[in-house]
Coordinates of C-alpha atoms in Angstrom, one line a residue:
M1 CA 0.0 0.0 0.0
R2 CA 1.2 3.5 -0.8
V3 CA 0.7 5.7 2.2
G4 CA 1.1 9.4 2.4
M5 CA 1.5 10.6 6.0
V6 CA 1.4 14.1 7.3
C7 CA 3.0 15.4 10.5
P8 CA 1.9 18.9 11.6
Y9 CA 4.8 19.6 13.8
T10 CA 8.4 20.3 12.7
W11 CA 10.7 17.4 12.2
D12 CA 13.6 19.4 13.6
V13 CA 12.5 19.3 17.2
P14 CA 11.6 16.1 19.0
G15 CA 8.0 15.7 20.2
G16 CA 5.4 13.1 20.9
V17 CA 3.5 13.4 17.6
M18 CA 6.6 13.6 15.5
A19 CA 8.0 10.4 17.2
H20 CA 4.6 8.7 16.7
V21 CA 4.7 9.5 12.9
R22 CA 8.3 8.5 12.6
D23 CA 7.9 5.1 14.3
L24 CA 4.6 4.3 12.6
A25 CA 6.2 5.1 9.2
E26 CA 9.2 2.9 9.9
A27 CA 6.9 0.1 11.2
L28 CA 4.8 0.2 8.0
I29 CA 7.9 0.3 5.8
A30 CA 9.3 -2.7 7.7
D31 CA 6.0 -4.5 6.8
G32 CA 6.5 -3.8 3.1
H33 CA 4.4 -0.7 2.6
H34 CA 5.6 2.4 0.7
V35 CA 5.4 5.4 3.0
S36 CA 6.1 9.1 2.3
V37 CA 5.9 11.6 5.2
L38 CA 5.4 15.3 4.7
A39 CA 6.4 17.5 7.6
P40 CA 7.6 21.0 8.4
A41 CA 11.4 21.2 8.4
S42 CA 14.2 23.5 7.5
D43 CA 15.4 23.0 4.0
D44 CA 18.9 22.1 5.2
A45 CA 17.7 19.8 8.0
P46 CA 18.9 16.2 7.8
L47 CA 15.8 14.1 7.1
P48 CA 15.2 10.4 6.7
Y49 CA 14.8 9.3 3.1
Y50 CA 11.0 8.9 3.5
V51 CA 10.4 12.5 4.8
T52 CA 9.7 15.5 2.5
S53 CA 10.0 19.1 3.8
A54 CA 6.9 21.2 3.7
G55 CA 8.9 24.3 4.5
R56 CA 10.3 25.9 7.6
A57 CA 8.1 26.0 10.7
V58 CA 7.3 29.0 12.9
P59 CA 6.6 28.8 16.6
V60 CA 3.0 29.2 17.6
P61 CA 1.4 29.0 21.1
Y62 CA -0.9 26.0 21.1
N63 CA -2.5 23.8 23.8
G64 CA -0.4 25.2 26.6
S65 CA 2.8 24.7 24.6
V66 CA 4.7 26.3 21.7
A67 CA 4.1 24.3 18.6
R68 CA 6.3 24.7 15.5
L69 CA 4.0 24.7 12.5
A70 CA 4.0 25.4 8.7
F71 CA 1.1 27.2 7.1
G72 CA 0.9 29.5 4.1
F73 CA 1.3 29.6 0.3
L74 CA 4.8 28.0 0.2
S75 CA 3.6 25.1 2.4
A76 CA 0.3 24.8 0.4
N77 CA 2.2 24.5 -2.9
R78 CA 4.5 21.9 -1.4
V79 CA 1.5 19.9 -0.2
R80 CA -0.1 19.9 -3.6
K81 CA 3.2 18.9 -5.3
W82 CA 3.7 16.1 -2.8
L83 CA 0.1 14.8 -3.4
R84 CA 0.5 14.9 -7.2
E85 CA 3.7 13.0 -7.2
G86 CA 2.8 10.5 -4.4
R87 CA 0.0 8.6 -6.1
F88 CA -1.1 7.4 -2.7
D89 CA -3.6 4.8 -1.9
I90 CA -4.4 6.5 1.4
L91 CA -3.6 9.8 3.0
H92 CA -3.0 9.7 6.8
V93 CA -3.1 13.1 8.5
H94 CA -2.1 13.5 12.1
E95 CA -3.8 16.3 14.1
P96 CA -5.8 17.7 11.1
S97 CA -7.3 20.4 13.3
V98 CA -3.9 22.0 14.0
P99 CA -3.3 24.9 11.7
S100 CA -0.4 23.3 9.8
V101 CA 0.3 21.1 6.8
G102 CA -2.1 18.4 7.9
L103 CA -5.0 20.8 7.6
L104 CA -3.7 22.0 4.2
A105 CA -3.4 18.4 3.0
C106 CA -7.1 17.8 4.0
W107 CA -8.1 20.9 2.0
A108 CA -5.9 20.0 -1.0
A109 CA -6.8 16.3 -1.3
R110 CA -9.8 14.1 -2.1
G111 CA -10.1 10.4 -1.8
P112 CA -9.5 8.0 1.1
I113 CA -8.3 10.0 4.1
V114 CA -7.6 8.8 7.6
A115 CA -6.8 11.1 10.5
T116 CA -5.3 10.4 13.9
F117 CA -6.2 12.7 16.8
H118 CA -3.6 13.0 19.6
A119 CA -4.4 16.0 21.7
S120 CA -6.6 16.4 24.7
Y121 CA -7.8 20.0 25.6
Q122 CA -10.7 21.9 27.0
R123 CA -13.1 23.9 24.8
S124 CA -11.9 27.4 24.3
R125 CA -13.0 30.5 22.4
A126 CA -10.3 29.8 19.8
V127 CA -11.7 26.3 19.2
A128 CA -15.2 27.7 18.8
V129 CA -14.2 30.4 16.4
T130 CA -12.2 28.1 14.1
A131 CA -14.6 25.2 14.1
P132 CA -16.5 26.2 11.0
V133 CA -13.2 26.5 9.0
L134 CA -12.0 23.2 10.3
H135 CA -15.2 21.5 9.3
T136 CA -14.5 22.0 5.6
A137 CA -11.4 19.8 6.0
L138 CA -12.6 17.4 8.6
E139 CA -15.7 16.4 6.6
K140 CA -13.4 14.8 4.0
I141 CA -12.0 12.3 6.5
S142 CA -13.2 8.7 6.0
G143 CA -11.6 7.1 9.0
R144 CA -10.7 8.5 12.4
I145 CA -8.3 7.2 15.0
A146 CA -7.8 8.5 18.6
V147 CA -4.7 7.6 20.5
S148 CA -6.4 7.7 23.9
D149 CA -9.8 8.0 25.6
A150 CA -8.9 11.6 26.4
A151 CA -8.2 12.4 22.7
R152 CA -11.3 10.6 21.7
K153 CA -13.4 12.6 24.2
T154 CA -11.9 15.8 22.8
L155 CA -12.8 14.9 19.3
V156 CA -16.4 13.9 20.2
E157 CA -17.1 17.0 22.3
H158 CA -15.4 19.7 20.2
M159 CA -15.5 18.5 16.6
G160 CA -18.2 15.8 16.5
G161 CA -18.0 12.2 15.2
D162 CA -16.3 9.3 16.8
A163 CA -13.0 7.4 16.3
V164 CA -11.5 4.0 16.8
L165 CA -9.1 3.9 19.7
I166 CA -5.6 2.8 18.8
P167 CA -2.9 3.8 21.3
N168 CA 0.4 5.4 20.7
G169 CA 3.1 2.9 20.0
V170 CA 6.6 2.3 21.2
T171 CA 9.5 0.3 19.7
V172 CA 10.1 -1.8 22.7
S173 CA 13.3 -3.3 21.4
R174 CA 14.8 0.1 21.0
Y175 CA 14.7 0.7 24.8
E176 CA 15.0 -2.8 26.3
Q177 CA 18.8 -3.1 26.2
A178 CA 21.0 -0.1 26.9
E179 CA 24.0 0.7 29.0
A180 CA 23.7 3.4 31.7
L181 CA 25.3 6.7 31.0
P182 CA 28.8 7.1 32.5
G183 CA 28.8 8.3 36.1
W184 CA 25.1 7.6 36.6
G185 CA 23.0 4.8 38.2
P186 CA 21.0 3.0 38.9
D187 CA 22.6 3.1 42.3
G188 CA 19.6 3.5 44.6
G189 CA 19.6 7.3 44.5
V190 CA 18.9 8.7 41.0
I191 CA 15.6 10.3 39.9
G192 CA 15.2 11.0 36.2
F193 CA 13.1 13.4 34.0
L194 CA 12.8 13.6 30.3
G195 CA 10.8 16.4 28.6
R196 CA 10.9 20.1 27.6
M197 CA 12.4 21.8 30.5
D198 CA 10.9 25.2 29.7
E199 CA 7.3 23.9 29.2
P200 CA 5.4 24.3 32.5
R201 CA 2.9 21.5 31.8
K202 CA 5.7 19.0 31.6
G203 CA 6.0 19.6 35.4
L204 CA 9.7 20.0 35.9
P205 CA 9.2 22.8 38.5
V206 CA 7.1 20.3 40.6
L207 CA 10.0 17.8 40.5
L208 CA 12.6 20.4 41.3
E209 CA 10.6 21.4 44.4
A210 CA 10.3 17.8 45.5
F211 CA 14.1 17.4 44.9
A212 CA 14.7 20.4 47.2
L213 CA 12.6 18.7 49.9
L214 CA 14.4 15.3 49.6
G215 CA 17.9 16.5 48.9
P216 CA 18.9 17.7 52.4
E217 CA 17.8 14.4 54.0
R218 CA 19.5 12.2 51.3
P219 CA 23.1 13.0 50.7
G220 CA 23.3 10.5 47.8
L221 CA 20.2 11.7 45.9
R222 CA 20.8 12.9 42.4
L223 CA 18.6 14.2 39.6
L224 CA 19.2 13.5 35.9
V225 CA 17.3 15.8 33.5
A226 CA 17.1 15.4 29.7
G227 CA 15.3 17.5 27.1
P228 CA 15.4 20.9 25.4
G229 CA 15.5 24.1 27.4
D230 CA 17.8 26.5 29.3
A231 CA 20.0 24.5 31.8
D232 CA 21.0 27.7 33.7
E233 CA 17.4 28.6 34.3
V234 CA 16.7 25.1 35.6
L235 CA 19.6 25.2 38.0
S236 CA 18.6 28.6 39.2
K237 CA 15.5 27.0 40.7
V238 CA 17.5 24.5 42.7
P239 CA 19.0 25.4 46.1
A240 CA 22.7 26.2 45.7
A241 CA 23.7 23.4 48.0
L242 CA 22.1 20.8 45.7
R243 CA 23.1 22.1 42.3
D244 CA 26.1 19.9 42.0
R245 CA 23.8 16.9 42.3
V246 CA 21.8 17.8 39.2
G247 CA 22.9 16.6 35.8
I248 CA 21.4 18.3 32.7
L249 CA 21.9 16.5 29.4
G250 CA 19.9 18.9 27.2
M251 CA 18.4 17.5 24.0
V252 CA 19.5 13.9 23.6
S253 CA 19.8 11.4 20.7
E254 CA 17.5 8.3 20.6
D255 CA 20.4 6.2 21.8
D256 CA 21.2 8.4 24.7
K257 CA 17.5 8.7 25.6
A258 CA 17.4 4.9 26.0
R259 CA 20.6 5.0 28.1
A260 CA 19.1 7.7 30.3
Y261 CA 16.1 5.5 31.1
H262 CA 18.6 2.8 32.2
S263 CA 20.6 5.4 34.3
V264 CA 17.9 6.1 36.9
D265 CA 16.3 4.3 39.8
V266 CA 13.0 6.2 39.5
F267 CA 11.8 7.8 36.3
C268 CA 9.4 10.7 37.1
A269 CA 6.8 12.1 34.8
P270 CA 5.3 15.1 36.8
N271 CA 3.2 16.4 33.9
T272 CA 0.3 18.6 35.1
H273 CA -2.2 18.5 32.2
G274 CA -2.6 18.4 28.4
E275 CA -1.4 14.8 28.0
S276 CA -3.6 12.3 26.1
F277 CA -1.3 9.3 26.4
G278 CA 2.2 9.6 27.8
I279 CA 4.8 8.3 25.3
V280 CA 7.6 9.0 27.7
L281 CA 5.9 6.5 30.1
A282 CA 5.8 3.9 27.5
E283 CA 9.4 4.4 26.6
A284 CA 10.5 4.2 30.2
M285 CA 8.4 1.1 30.7
A286 CA 10.0 -0.5 27.7
A287 CA 13.4 0.2 29.3
G288 CA 12.2 -1.5 32.5
A289 CA 12.4 1.7 34.5
T290 CA 10.5 2.2 37.7
V291 CA 8.0 4.9 36.9
L292 CA 6.5 7.5 39.2
A293 CA 3.9 9.7 37.5
S294 CA 1.3 12.3 38.3
D295 CA -2.2 10.9 38.5
I296 CA -3.6 12.6 35.5
P297 CA -6.1 10.4 33.7
A298 CA -3.9 9.6 30.7
F299 CA -1.1 8.4 32.9
R300 CA -3.3 6.4 35.2
K301 CA -4.6 4.6 32.1
V302 CA -1.1 3.7 30.8
L303 CA 0.1 2.6 34.2
G304 CA -3.0 0.4 34.9
E305 CA -4.1 2.6 37.8
G306 CA -0.8 2.1 39.5
Q307 CA -0.1 -1.5 38.8
A308 CA 2.8 -0.8 36.4
G309 CA 4.0 2.4 38.0
A310 CA 3.5 4.5 41.1
L311 CA 1.3 7.6 41.1
F312 CA 1.3 10.9 43.1
T313 CA -1.1 13.8 43.3
V314 CA -0.7 16.0 40.3
G315 CA 1.1 19.3 41.0
D316 CA 1.8 18.3 44.6
A317 CA 5.6 18.4 45.3
A318 CA 5.2 17.0 48.8
S319 CA 3.2 14.0 47.4
L320 CA 5.9 13.4 44.8
A321 CA 8.6 13.6 47.4
R322 CA 6.8 11.0 49.6
E323 CA 6.3 8.6 46.8
A324 CA 9.8 9.0 45.4
A325 CA 11.3 8.4 48.9
A326 CA 9.2 5.2 49.4
L327 CA 10.4 3.8 46.0
L328 CA 14.0 4.7 46.6
D329 CA 13.9 2.9 50.0
D330 CA 12.3 -0.2 48.6
A331 CA 14.3 -2.1 46.0
D332 CA 11.8 -5.0 45.9
R333 CA 9.0 -2.6 45.1
R334 CA 11.0 -1.1 42.3
A335 CA 11.8 -4.5 40.9
E336 CA 8.1 -5.5 41.0
L337 CA 6.9 -2.3 39.2
S338 CA 9.7 -2.7 36.6
H339 CA 8.5 -6.3 35.9
E340 CA 4.9 -5.2 35.6
A341 CA 5.8 -2.3 33.3
S342 CA 7.9 -4.5 31.0
A343 CA 4.9 -6.8 30.6
A344 CA 2.2 -4.1 30.3
V345 CA 4.1 -2.1 27.6
R346 CA 3.9 -5.1 25.1
Q347 CA 0.4 -4.0 24.1
Y348 CA 1.9 -0.7 22.8
D349 CA 4.7 -2.3 20.7
W350 CA 4.6 -1.0 17.1
S351 CA 4.4 -4.5 15.8
T352 CA 0.9 -4.7 17.3
V353 CA -0.2 -1.1 16.9
A354 CA 0.8 -0.7 13.2
R355 CA -1.3 -3.8 12.3
D356 CA -4.3 -2.1 13.8
V357 CA -3.7 1.1 11.8
V358 CA -3.5 -0.9 8.6
R359 CA -6.9 -2.5 9.3
V360 CA -8.3 1.1 9.4
Y361 CA -6.6 1.8 6.0
E362 CA -8.1 -1.4 4.5
T363 CA -11.6 -0.5 5.8
V364 CA -11.4 3.0 4.3
T365 CA -9.9 2.0 0.9
A366 CA -12.3 -0.9 0.5
T367 CA -15.2 1.5 0.1
A368 CA -13.3 4.2 -1.9
S369 CA -13.6 4.5 -5.7
G370 CA -9.9 5.2 -6.1
G371 CA -6.7 6.6 -4.6
V372 CA -5.8 10.0 -3.3
E373 CA -6.0 12.9 -5.8
E374 CA -5.4 16.6 -5.7
E375 CA -8.6 18.6 -5.1
H376 CA -9.8 21.3 -7.6
R377 CA -8.2 24.7 -7.3
G378 CA -11.6 26.1 -6.4
A379 CA -11.4 24.6 -2.9
V380 CA -10.4 26.5 0.2
L381 CA -6.8 26.8 -1.0

């Protein structure tokens, strides 16, 4: 099957949706499908052979974060060129409601279109105002996928229609075996974090506050932080006496990310809101890490209500500190949670998830009269 896939967010900066698109594309290619991905990217960015640049992205505030999107005449022209040359059997657009190339592709194409909805958010004035414009694109979609109950709820309540639930995937084998980073654990005293350091909803300030509570009582406690952001700004929020116990890796490669998961005794996901699944949890689980996460609904779901990882009260640094201390003091409990996590994450392996996605493709193409074509110029574009 020839699959055209669209990622709305820039390929230059790691993120959950970008990682989902990348891993799904590679899983489909491994299964013998032809896949071409269109995504925002700088023209000089190193891209995998299956990715085509839709033009440079610009930062835009979106869903409590800063999304890097591409929208405008240049991107629209590249979308049309990609559609004409692709001769796709199916078009798979991720986050079509985001004002980026996915929305442009929906406007520019006709034929069998599948969309995956990732985000979870509350209704807002912006959503209400843009709904009529989005409808002209969303009405073209033949099959809908939601990665979580939260994403599905958002779709039903804000845009109408329903979706089949297919969770995010993780390439378990990528994370299972890795050496710890030099100079790090696990040694009974390392807490880890991976995420955008400067994005409040990722919850790093909550973890730093908890670290400040635990540090004076535990001379061997250390904190390992990975992800994009300003390291100096992070350290400024840590008491001076504890700063030499904080390691900040910055943005890491896929290999070093796997190694980071193997370098901690407790991996902490202190996210406060806006998560519909929790891909970092799945990655940490695949690495066999002991997970401690905020009790937001998406994380509770992935962790089996606490069976595959410990939970603390969202936004509560004291609760995080208590749970982290209990885990650090109980090696048997950590081993038990690690075992449960390794077993539970199998349901999210791409070998399983990609097959479910292909079934949606087959259902949609079975009722279509042909492949994907470029829409008439008289459409919205």
